[in-house]
Short mmCIF file of C-alpha atoms (C1' of nucleotides) in Angstrom, two decimals:
data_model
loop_
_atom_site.label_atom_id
_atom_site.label_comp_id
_atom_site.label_asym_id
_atom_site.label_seq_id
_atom_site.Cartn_x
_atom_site.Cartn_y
_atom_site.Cartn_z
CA UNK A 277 117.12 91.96 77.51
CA UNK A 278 115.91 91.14 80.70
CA UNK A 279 118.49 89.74 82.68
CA UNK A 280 119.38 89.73 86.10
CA UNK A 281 117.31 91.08 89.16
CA UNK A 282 114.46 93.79 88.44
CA UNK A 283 115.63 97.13 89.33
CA UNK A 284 113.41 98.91 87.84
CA UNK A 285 110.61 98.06 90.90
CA UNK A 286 112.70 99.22 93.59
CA UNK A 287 113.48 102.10 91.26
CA UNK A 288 109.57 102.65 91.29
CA UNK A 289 108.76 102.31 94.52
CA UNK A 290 111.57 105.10 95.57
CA UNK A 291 110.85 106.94 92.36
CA UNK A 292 107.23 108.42 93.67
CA UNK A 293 107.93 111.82 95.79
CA UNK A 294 105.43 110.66 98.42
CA UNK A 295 106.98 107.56 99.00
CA UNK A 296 110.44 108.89 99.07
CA UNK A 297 109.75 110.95 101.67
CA UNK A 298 107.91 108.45 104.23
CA UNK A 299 111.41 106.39 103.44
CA UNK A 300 113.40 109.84 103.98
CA UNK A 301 111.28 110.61 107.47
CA UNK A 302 111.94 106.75 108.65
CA UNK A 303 115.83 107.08 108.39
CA UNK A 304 115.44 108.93 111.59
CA UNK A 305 114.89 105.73 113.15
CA UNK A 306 112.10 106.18 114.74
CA UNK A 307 108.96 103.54 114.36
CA UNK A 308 106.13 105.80 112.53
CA UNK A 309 102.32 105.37 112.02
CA UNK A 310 100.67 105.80 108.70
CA UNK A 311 99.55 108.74 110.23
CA UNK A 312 102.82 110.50 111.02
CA UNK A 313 104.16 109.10 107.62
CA UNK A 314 101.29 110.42 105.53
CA UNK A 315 102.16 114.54 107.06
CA UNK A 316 105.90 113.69 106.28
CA UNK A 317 104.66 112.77 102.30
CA UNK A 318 102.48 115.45 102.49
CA UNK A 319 99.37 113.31 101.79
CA UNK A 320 96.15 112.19 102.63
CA UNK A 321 96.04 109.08 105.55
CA UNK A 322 93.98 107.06 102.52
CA UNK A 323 96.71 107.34 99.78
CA UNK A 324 99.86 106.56 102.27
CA UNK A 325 98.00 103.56 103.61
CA UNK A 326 98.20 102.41 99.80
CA UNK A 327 101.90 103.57 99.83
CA UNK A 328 102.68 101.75 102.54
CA UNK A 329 101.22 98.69 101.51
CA UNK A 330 103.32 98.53 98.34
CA UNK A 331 106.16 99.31 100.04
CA UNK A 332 105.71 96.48 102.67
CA UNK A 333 105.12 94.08 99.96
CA UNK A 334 108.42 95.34 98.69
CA UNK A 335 109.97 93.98 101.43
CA UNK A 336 111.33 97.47 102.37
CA UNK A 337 109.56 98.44 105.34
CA UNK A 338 108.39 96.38 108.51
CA UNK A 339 105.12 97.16 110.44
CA UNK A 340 104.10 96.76 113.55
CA UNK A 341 100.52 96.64 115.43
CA UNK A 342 100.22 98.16 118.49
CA UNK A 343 96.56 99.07 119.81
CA UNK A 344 95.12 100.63 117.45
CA UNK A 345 98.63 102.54 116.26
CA UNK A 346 100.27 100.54 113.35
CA UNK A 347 104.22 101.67 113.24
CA UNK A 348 105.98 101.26 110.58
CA UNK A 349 110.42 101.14 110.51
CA UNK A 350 112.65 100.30 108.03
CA UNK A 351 112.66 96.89 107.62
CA UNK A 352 115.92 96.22 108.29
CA UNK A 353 119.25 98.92 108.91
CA UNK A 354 120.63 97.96 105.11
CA UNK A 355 117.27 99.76 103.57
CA UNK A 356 118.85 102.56 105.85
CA UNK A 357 122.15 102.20 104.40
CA UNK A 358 121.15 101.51 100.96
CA UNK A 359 118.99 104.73 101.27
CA UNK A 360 121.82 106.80 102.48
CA UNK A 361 124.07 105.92 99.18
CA UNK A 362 121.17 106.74 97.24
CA UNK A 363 121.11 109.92 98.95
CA UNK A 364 124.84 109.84 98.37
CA UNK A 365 124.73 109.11 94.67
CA UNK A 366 121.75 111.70 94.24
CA UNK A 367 123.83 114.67 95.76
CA UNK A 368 126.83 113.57 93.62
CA UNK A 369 124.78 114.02 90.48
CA UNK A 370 123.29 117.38 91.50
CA UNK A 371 119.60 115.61 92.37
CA UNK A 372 119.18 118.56 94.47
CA UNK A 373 115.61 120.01 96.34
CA UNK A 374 115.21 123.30 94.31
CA UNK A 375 115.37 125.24 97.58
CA UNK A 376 117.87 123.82 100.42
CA UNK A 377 114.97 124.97 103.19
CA UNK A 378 116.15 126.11 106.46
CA UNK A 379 116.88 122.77 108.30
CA UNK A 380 119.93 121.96 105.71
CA UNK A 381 122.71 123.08 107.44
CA UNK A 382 121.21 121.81 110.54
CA UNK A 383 121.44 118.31 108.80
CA UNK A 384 124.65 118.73 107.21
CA UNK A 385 126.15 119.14 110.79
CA UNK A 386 124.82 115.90 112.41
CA UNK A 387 121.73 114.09 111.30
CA UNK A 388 120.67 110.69 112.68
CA UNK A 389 121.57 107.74 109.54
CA UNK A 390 119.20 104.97 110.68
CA UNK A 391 120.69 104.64 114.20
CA UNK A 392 124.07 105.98 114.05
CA UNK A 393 125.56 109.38 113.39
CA UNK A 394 125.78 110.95 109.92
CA UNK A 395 126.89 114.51 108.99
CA UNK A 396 130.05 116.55 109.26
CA UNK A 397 130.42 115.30 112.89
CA UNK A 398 129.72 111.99 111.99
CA UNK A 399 132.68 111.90 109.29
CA UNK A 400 134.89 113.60 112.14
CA UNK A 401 134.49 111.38 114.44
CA UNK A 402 135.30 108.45 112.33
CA UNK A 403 138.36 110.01 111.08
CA UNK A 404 139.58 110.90 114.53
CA UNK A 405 138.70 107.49 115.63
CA UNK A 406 141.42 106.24 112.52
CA UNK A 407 143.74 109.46 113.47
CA UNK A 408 144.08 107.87 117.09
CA UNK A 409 144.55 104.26 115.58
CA UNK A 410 141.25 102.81 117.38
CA UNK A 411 139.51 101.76 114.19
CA UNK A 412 142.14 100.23 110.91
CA UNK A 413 140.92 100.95 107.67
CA UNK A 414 141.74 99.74 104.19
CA UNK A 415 139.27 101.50 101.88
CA UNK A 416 135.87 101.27 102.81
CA UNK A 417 136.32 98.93 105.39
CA UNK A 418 136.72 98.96 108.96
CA UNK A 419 137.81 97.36 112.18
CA UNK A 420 138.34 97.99 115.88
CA UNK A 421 141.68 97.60 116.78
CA UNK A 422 142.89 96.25 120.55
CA UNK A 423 143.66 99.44 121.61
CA UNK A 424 140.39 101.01 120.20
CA UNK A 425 138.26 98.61 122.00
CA UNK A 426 140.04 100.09 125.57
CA UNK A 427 139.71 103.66 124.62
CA UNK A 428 135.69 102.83 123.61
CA UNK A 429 135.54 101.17 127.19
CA UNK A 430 136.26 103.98 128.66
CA UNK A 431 134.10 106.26 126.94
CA UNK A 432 131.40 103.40 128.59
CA UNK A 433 130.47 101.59 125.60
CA UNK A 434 130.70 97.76 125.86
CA UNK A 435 132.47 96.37 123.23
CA UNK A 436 132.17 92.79 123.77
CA UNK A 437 128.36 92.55 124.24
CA UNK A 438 128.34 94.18 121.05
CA UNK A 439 130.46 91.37 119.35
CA UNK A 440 128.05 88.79 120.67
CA UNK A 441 125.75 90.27 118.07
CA UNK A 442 125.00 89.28 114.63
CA UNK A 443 125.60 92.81 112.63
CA UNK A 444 128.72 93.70 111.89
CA UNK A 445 130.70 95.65 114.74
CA UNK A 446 132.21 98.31 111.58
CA UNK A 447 130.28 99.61 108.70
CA UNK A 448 131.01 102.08 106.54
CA UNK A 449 128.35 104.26 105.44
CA UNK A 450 128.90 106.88 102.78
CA UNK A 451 127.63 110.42 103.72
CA UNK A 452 125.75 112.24 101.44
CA UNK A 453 126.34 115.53 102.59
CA UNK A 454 130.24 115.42 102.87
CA UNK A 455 130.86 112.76 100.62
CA UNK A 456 133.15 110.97 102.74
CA UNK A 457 132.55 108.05 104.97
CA UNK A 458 131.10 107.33 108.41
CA UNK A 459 130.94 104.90 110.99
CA UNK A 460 127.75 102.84 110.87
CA UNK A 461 127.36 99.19 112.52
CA UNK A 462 126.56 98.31 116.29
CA UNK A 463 129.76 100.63 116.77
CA UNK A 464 127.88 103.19 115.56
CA UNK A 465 124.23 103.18 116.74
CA UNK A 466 126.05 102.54 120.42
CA UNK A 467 128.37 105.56 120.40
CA UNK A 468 125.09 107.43 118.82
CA UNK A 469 123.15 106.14 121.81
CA UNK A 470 125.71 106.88 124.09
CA UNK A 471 125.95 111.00 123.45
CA UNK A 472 122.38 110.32 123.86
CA UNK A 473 122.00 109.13 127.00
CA UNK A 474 124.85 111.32 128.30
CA UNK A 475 122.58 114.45 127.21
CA UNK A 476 125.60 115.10 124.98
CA UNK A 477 122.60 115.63 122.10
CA UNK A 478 119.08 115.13 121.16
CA UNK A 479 116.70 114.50 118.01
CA UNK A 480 115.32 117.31 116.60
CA UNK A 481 111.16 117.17 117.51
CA UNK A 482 110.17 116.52 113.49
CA UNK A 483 113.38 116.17 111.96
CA UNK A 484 116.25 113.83 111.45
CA UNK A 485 118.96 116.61 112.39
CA UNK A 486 121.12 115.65 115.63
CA UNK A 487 120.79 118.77 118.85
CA UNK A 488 124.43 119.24 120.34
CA UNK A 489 123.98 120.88 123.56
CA UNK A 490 126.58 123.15 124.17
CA UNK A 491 128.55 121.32 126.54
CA UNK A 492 127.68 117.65 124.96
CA UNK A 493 129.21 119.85 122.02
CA UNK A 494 132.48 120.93 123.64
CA UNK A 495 132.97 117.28 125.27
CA UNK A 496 132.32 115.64 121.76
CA UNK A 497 135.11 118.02 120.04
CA UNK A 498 137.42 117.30 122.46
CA UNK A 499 137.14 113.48 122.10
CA UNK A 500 137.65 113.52 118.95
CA UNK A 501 139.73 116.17 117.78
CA UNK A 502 140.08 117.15 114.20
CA UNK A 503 142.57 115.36 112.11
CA UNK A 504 145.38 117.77 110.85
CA UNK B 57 109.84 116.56 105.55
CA UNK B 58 111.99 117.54 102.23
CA UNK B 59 115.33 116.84 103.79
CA UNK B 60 118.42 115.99 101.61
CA UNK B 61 119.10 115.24 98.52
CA UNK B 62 115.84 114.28 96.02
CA UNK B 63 116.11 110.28 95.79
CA UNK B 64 112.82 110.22 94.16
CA UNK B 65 114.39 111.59 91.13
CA UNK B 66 116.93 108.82 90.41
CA UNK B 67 114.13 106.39 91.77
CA UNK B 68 111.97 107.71 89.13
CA UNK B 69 115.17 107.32 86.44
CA UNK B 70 115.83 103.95 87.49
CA UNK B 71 111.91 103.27 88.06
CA UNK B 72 110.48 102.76 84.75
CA UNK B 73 110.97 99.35 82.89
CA UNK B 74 112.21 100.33 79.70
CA UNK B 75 114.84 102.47 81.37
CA UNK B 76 115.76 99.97 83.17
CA UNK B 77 116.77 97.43 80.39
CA UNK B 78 118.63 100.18 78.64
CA UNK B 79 120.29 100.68 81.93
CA UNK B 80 121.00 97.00 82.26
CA UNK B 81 122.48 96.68 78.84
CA UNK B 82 124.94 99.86 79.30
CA UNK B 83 126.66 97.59 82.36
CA UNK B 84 127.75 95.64 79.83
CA UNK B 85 130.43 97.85 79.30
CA UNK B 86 130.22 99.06 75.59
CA UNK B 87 129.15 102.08 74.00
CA UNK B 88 125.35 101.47 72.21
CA UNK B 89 123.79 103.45 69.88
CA UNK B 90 119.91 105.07 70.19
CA UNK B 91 118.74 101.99 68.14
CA UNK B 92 120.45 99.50 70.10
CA UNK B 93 118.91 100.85 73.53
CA UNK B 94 115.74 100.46 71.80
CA UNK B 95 115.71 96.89 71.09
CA UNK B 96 117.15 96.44 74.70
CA UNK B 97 114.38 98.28 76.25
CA UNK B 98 111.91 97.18 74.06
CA UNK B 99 110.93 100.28 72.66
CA UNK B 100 110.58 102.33 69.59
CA UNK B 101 113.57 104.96 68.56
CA UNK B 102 111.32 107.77 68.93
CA UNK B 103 110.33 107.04 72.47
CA UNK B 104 114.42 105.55 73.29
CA UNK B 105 115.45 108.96 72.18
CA UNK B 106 113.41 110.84 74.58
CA UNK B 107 114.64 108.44 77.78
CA UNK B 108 117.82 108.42 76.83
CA UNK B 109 117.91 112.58 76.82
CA UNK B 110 116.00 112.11 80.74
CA UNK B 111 119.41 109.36 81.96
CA UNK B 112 121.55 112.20 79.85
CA UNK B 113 119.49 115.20 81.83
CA UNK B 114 119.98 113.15 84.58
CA UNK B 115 123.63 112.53 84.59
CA UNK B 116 123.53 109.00 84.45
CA UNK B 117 124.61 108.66 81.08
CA UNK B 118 127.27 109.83 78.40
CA UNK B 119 127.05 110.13 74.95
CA UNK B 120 129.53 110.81 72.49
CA UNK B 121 128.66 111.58 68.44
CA UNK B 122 130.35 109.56 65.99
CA UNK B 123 129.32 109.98 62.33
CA UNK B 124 125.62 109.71 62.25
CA UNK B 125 125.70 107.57 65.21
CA UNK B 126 125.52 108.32 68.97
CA UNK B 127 127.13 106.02 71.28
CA UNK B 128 126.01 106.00 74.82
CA UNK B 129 127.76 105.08 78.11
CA UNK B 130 127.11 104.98 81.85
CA UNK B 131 128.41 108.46 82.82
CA UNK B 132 131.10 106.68 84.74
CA UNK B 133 131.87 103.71 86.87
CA UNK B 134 130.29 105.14 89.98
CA UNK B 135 127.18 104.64 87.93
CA UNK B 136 127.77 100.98 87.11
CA UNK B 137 128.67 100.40 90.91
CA UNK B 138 125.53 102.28 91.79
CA UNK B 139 123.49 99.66 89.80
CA UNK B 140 125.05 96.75 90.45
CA UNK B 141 124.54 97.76 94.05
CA UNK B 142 120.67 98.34 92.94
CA UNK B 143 120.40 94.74 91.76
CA UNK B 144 122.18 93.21 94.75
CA UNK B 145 119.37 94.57 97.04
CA UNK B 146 116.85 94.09 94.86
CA UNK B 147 117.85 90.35 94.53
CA UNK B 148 118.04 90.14 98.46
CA UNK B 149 114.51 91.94 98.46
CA UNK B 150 112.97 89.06 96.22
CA UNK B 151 112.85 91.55 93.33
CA UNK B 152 113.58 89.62 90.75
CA UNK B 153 112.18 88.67 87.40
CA UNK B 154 109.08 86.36 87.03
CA UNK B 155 110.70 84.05 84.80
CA UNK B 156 114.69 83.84 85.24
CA UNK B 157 115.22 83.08 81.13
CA UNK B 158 117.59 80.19 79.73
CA UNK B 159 120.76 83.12 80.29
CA UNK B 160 120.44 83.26 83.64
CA UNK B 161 122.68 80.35 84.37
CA UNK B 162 125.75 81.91 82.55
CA UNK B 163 125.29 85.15 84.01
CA UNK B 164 125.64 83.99 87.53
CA UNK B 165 128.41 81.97 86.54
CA UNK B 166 130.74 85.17 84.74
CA UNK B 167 129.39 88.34 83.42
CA UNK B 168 130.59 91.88 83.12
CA UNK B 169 129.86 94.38 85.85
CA UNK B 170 130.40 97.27 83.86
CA UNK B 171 134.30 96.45 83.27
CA UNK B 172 135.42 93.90 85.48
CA UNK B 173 134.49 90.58 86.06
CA UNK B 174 131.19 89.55 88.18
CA UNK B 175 129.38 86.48 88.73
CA UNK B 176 130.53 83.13 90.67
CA UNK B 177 133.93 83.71 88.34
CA UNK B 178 134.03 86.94 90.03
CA UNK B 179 133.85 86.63 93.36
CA UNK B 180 136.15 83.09 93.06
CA UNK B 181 138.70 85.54 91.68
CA UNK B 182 139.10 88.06 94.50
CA UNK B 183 138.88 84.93 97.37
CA UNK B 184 142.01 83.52 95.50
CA UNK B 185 143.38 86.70 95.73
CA UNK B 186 142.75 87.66 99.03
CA UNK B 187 143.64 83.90 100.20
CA UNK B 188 147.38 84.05 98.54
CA UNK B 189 147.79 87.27 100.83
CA UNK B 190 147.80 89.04 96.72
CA UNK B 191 144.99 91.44 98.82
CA UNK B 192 144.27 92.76 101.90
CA UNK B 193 140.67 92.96 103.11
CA UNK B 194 139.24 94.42 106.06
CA UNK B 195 135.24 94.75 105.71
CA UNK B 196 134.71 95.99 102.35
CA UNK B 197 138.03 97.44 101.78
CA UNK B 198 140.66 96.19 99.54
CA UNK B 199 144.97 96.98 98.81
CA UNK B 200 146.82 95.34 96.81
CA UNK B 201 150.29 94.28 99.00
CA UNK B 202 153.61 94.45 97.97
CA UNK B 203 153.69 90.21 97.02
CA UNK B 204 150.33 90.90 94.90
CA UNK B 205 151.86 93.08 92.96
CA UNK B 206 154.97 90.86 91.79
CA UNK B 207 152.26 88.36 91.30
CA UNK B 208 150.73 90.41 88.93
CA UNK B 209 153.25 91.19 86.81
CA UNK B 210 153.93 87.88 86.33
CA UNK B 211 150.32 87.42 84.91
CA UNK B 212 151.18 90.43 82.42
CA UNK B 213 149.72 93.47 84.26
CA UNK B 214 151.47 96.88 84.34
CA UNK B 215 150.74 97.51 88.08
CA UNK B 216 152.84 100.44 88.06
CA UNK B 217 150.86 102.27 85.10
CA UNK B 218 147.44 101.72 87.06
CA UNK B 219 148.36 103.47 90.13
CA UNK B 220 149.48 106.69 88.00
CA UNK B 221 145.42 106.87 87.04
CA UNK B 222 143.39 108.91 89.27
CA UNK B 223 140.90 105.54 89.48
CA UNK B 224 141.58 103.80 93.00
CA UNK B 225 143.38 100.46 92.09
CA UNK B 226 141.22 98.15 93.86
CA UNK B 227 137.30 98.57 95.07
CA UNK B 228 135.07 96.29 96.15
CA UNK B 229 131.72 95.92 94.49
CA UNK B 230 128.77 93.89 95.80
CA UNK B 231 127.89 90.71 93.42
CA UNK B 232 124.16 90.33 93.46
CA UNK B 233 124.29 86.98 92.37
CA UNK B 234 126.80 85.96 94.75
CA UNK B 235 125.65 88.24 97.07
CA UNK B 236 129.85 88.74 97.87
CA UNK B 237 132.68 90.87 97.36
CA UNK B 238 134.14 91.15 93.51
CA UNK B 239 136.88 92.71 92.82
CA UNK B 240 136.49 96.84 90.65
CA UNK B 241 138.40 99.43 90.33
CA UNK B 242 141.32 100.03 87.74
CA UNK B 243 142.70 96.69 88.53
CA UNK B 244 139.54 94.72 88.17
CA UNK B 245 139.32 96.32 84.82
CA UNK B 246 142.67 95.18 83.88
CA UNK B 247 142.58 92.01 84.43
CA UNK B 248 139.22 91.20 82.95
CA UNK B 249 140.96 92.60 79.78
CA UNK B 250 144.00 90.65 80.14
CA UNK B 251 142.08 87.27 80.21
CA UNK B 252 140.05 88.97 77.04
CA UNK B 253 143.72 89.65 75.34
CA UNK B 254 144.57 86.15 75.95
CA UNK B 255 141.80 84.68 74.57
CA UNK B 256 140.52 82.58 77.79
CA UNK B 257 137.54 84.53 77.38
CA UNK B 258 135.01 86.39 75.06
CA UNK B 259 131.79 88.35 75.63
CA UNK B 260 128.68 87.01 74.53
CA UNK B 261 127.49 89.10 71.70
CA UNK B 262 123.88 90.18 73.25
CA UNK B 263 124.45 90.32 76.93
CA UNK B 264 126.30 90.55 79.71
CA UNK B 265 127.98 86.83 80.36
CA UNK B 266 131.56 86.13 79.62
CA UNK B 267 132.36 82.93 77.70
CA UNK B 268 134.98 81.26 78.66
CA UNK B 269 137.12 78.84 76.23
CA UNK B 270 137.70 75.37 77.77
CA UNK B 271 141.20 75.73 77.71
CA UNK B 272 141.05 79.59 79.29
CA UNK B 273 138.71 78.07 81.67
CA UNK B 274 141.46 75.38 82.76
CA UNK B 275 143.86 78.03 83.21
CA UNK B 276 142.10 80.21 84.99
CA UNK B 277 140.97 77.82 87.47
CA UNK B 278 144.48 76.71 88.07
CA UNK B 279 145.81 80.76 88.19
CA UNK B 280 142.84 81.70 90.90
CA UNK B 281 142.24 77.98 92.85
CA UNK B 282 139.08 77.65 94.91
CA UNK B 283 139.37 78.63 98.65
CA UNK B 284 137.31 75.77 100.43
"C1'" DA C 112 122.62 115.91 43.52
"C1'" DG C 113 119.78 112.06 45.30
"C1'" DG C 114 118.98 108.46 48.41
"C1'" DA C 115 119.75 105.89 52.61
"C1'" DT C 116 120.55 105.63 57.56
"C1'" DG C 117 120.47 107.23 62.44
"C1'" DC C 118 118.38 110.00 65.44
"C1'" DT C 119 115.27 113.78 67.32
"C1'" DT C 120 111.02 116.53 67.62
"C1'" DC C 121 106.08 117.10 67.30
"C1'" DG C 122 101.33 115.71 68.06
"C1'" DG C 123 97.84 112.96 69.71
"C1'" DT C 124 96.46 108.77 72.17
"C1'" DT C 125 96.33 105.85 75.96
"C1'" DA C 126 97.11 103.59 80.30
"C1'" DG C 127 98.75 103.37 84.87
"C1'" DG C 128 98.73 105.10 89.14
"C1'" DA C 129 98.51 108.84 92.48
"C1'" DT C 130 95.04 111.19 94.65
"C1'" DC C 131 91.04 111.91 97.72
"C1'" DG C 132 85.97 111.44 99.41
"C1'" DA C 133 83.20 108.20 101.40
"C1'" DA C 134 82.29 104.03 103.45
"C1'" DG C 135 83.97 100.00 106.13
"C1'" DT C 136 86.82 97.58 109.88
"C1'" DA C 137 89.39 97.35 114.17
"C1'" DT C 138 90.74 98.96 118.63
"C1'" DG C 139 90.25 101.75 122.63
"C1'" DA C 140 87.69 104.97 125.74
"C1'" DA C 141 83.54 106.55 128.19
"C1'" DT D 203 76.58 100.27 124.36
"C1'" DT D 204 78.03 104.29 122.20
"C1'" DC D 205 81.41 107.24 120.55
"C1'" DA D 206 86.10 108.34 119.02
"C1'" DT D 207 90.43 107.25 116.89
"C1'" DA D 208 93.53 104.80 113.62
"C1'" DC D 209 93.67 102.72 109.63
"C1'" DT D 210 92.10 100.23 105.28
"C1'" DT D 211 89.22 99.46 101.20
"C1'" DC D 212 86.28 101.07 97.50
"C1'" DG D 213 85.12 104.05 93.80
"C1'" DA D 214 85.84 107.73 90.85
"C1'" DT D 215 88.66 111.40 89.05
"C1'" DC D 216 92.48 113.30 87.09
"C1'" DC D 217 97.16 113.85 85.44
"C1'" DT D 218 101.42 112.50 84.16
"C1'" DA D 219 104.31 110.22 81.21
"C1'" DA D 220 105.11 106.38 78.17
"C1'" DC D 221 104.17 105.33 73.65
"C1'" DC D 222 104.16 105.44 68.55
"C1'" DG D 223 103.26 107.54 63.70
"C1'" DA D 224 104.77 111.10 61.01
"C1'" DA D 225 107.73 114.58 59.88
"C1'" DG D 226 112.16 116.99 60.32
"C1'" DC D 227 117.46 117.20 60.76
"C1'" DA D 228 121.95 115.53 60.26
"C1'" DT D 229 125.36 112.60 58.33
"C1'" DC D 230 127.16 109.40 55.13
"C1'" DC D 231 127.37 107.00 50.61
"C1'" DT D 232 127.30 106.86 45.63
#
DNA sequence: AGGATGCTTCGGTTAGGATCGAAGTATGAA
DNA sequence: TTCATACTTCGATCCTAACCGAAGCATCCT
C-alpha cells in the first residue's frame, strides 16, 4: 500500500531492546556519552556507537563534542514526549518488564519526564494546580490563567520570561504510570527546576526517579493539596 | 536501566515493514480479512497469518470470525490515534517514503484517520469549527459549546445520542500531513459518516483518501468556510 | 459426499542486523 | 613524545525472525 509517512523505521529504531533503553536512560534529561549509554543498554561501547549512529541519522537524538566526551540528549523535548506516550500506550496494553525490579515504585512516585515532573506527584500537582483555578483546561489542553500566573510568582518562578520563549508555556503530557495527565512545557521543566534548586528534591544517582527530601516533601504536599 | 514500561516491544510491532502496511491499511477504518492484509503488506498468507497473531498477541489488533473469514480491526481507536501520532513524528523526523506515489496528493488533501476525517479537509473542518465559536480549544483540548451543538443538529447529527457513549465527544488528533489539530472522537466519527450518508463523499476502494463529489465538495466548502 | 475457499501450522531456508574483538582515530594528560 | 582515554570503524560470527512451500483444519457451497 504504501502510503503516507514510514512508520515502520521509527518503529525499528525503538523496536531493538538496546536502543530502547539508551532512549529510556536519556528521558532523564541528562546529556550522556556513548559510554554511559552503552552500560544503560547493557552493551559493548563498539555496538552502541553503531546504535547511536542510526539513531542520530534518525533525527532522534542530538550529539554533542566536548573534549574527548561526545554527549548525546534527546534531540529535541517532543522525542521526550513522544517517548512518554509510547511508554503510555505500552503500559495500557500490558507491554510490561517481566519483573517490575525494585526502583518501580520509586518511579511511579516522581520520575523526571524529559525536564519536567512525571509520576503520581506529577499528576497531583497538575490537578491541584486546575483544583485552585491557576491552570484552565478543556481536555488535554492547558493554560495559565491571570490568577495562576500570581500564585506561580510567588512560588518564584517567572512567568513572563518564560512567555518570551518559543515552546509552549502548557503541555500536556500523558503519564504512563497513572494514566492521567501532567504538566509538561516551560511551566513544567521551571517548577521541576525550581523544587530543585530549593533542595525540595534530587535525581536519583543512575536513575530517572525524582528524591523528595522529607521536608521538600511536606512543603510540596502542602502546595498542592490533593483534590477531593 | 530497565525502567518502565517495555517500548521496545511495540517498537518491534510497529518496526517491521510488512507490519507496518497491514497496520497502515487497518486505519482505514474497515474490517480486512488475513488475505487482504497480505496483499497490503506484501506478503504471503502463511507468513500474514503469523504477524497478524504477533499485533493480536500484542493487543493491537481485533479479530472477529465470520464464516470462513476473519476480519481484523485496530483493537480500538486509541490504537488508530497511537499511529496516526506515529506518522506525524515520523513525517516531522524526515521519515518518510523514498518515492511519495501518484496517491499521495489525495491523501493529504482528505483521508480517513481511522474514522474521522484527516488530511487538509480535516484540519479545514475543525478551524471552521473552532472559528464559528461551534468549539472551544485551549492547547490540544476540545468541547463542543452550547451554539455548536444547535449547529449540529441542524447538519443532521444526534448530539444528544453521542454524549450517552462512553467515547469522549470531541478529541484532538495530530494530522501528520498537516502537521495540525483534526477533529476525533465520537463526534469526528459522526460527521465523517454523515457527509458519507449524504453522498458528498465516498472512500476510495484501495486506500485511505476520501473522494469527494463536486457537488459534496461545494457544499462542504460553503458548510465549513476557510479561516484566513 | 466432494470440492472449493480462507486461514493456520509446520519445516526448512535465508537474510539482516545485533554483537563483540581488534584495529584505527581523536583528544587530553604526563 | 609517549601514554591513556573516549569513541569509531572494520571484520567476522551468530542468531533471530521473516519468508514461503506444503500440508492440515475449518467452513461453505453444491
Amino acid at each position: 500500500m504504501k502510503e503516507g509517512p514510514d512508520i515502520a523505521q521509527i518503529g525499528a529504531l525503538i523496536g531493538d531492546p538496546a536502543r530502547a533503553n539508551m532512549l529510556t536512560a536519556l528521558m532523564g534529561g541528562k546529556a550522556l556519552t556513548a559510554t554511559e549509554l552503552a552500560a544503560a543498554g547493557g552493551i559493548t561501547v563498539q555496538t552502541a556507537s553503531t546504535h547511536l549512529a542510526k539513531l542520530e541519522a534518525g533525527n532522534l537524538l542530538a550529539q554533542r563534542k566536548q573534549g574527548r566526551h561526545r554527549y548525546f540528549t534527546l534531540a529535541d523535548d517532543s522525542v521526550g514526549k513522544f517517548l512518554e506516550s509510547i511508554m503510555g500506550f505500552a503500559a495500557g496494553r500490558g507491554h510490561l518488564r517481566h519483573k517490575p525490579g525494585p526502583k518501580e515504585p520509586a518511579l511511579r512516585k516522581a520520575r523526571i519526564c524529559y525536564d519536567h515532573l512525571a509520576g503520581d506527584y506529577g499528576v497531583r500537582m497538575l490537578d491541584s494546580l486546575i483544583a485552585r483555578g491557576a491552570i484552565d483546561s478543556i481536555g488535554d489542553g492547558l493554560a495559565l490563567t491571570e490568577s495562576g500566573e500570581t500564585a506561580l510568582k510567588d512560588i518564584g518562578i517567572d512567568v513572563h520570561a518564560l512567555k518570551s520563549s518559543r515552546r509552549p508555556l502548557c503541555r500536556s503530557c500523558l503519564d504512563w504510570s497513572e494514566r492521567r495527565a501532567h504538566l509538561a512545557g516551560s511551566l513544567g521543566k521551571a517548577l521541576l527546576s525550581n523544587f530543585l534548586e530549593k533542595g525540595w528534591a534530587r535525581r536519583a544517582a543512575e536513575s530517572r526517579s525524582v528524591v523528595f527530601s522529607p521536608e521538600g516533601e511536606r512543603q510540596f504536599l502542602a502546595l498542592f493539596p490533593a483534590t477531593k
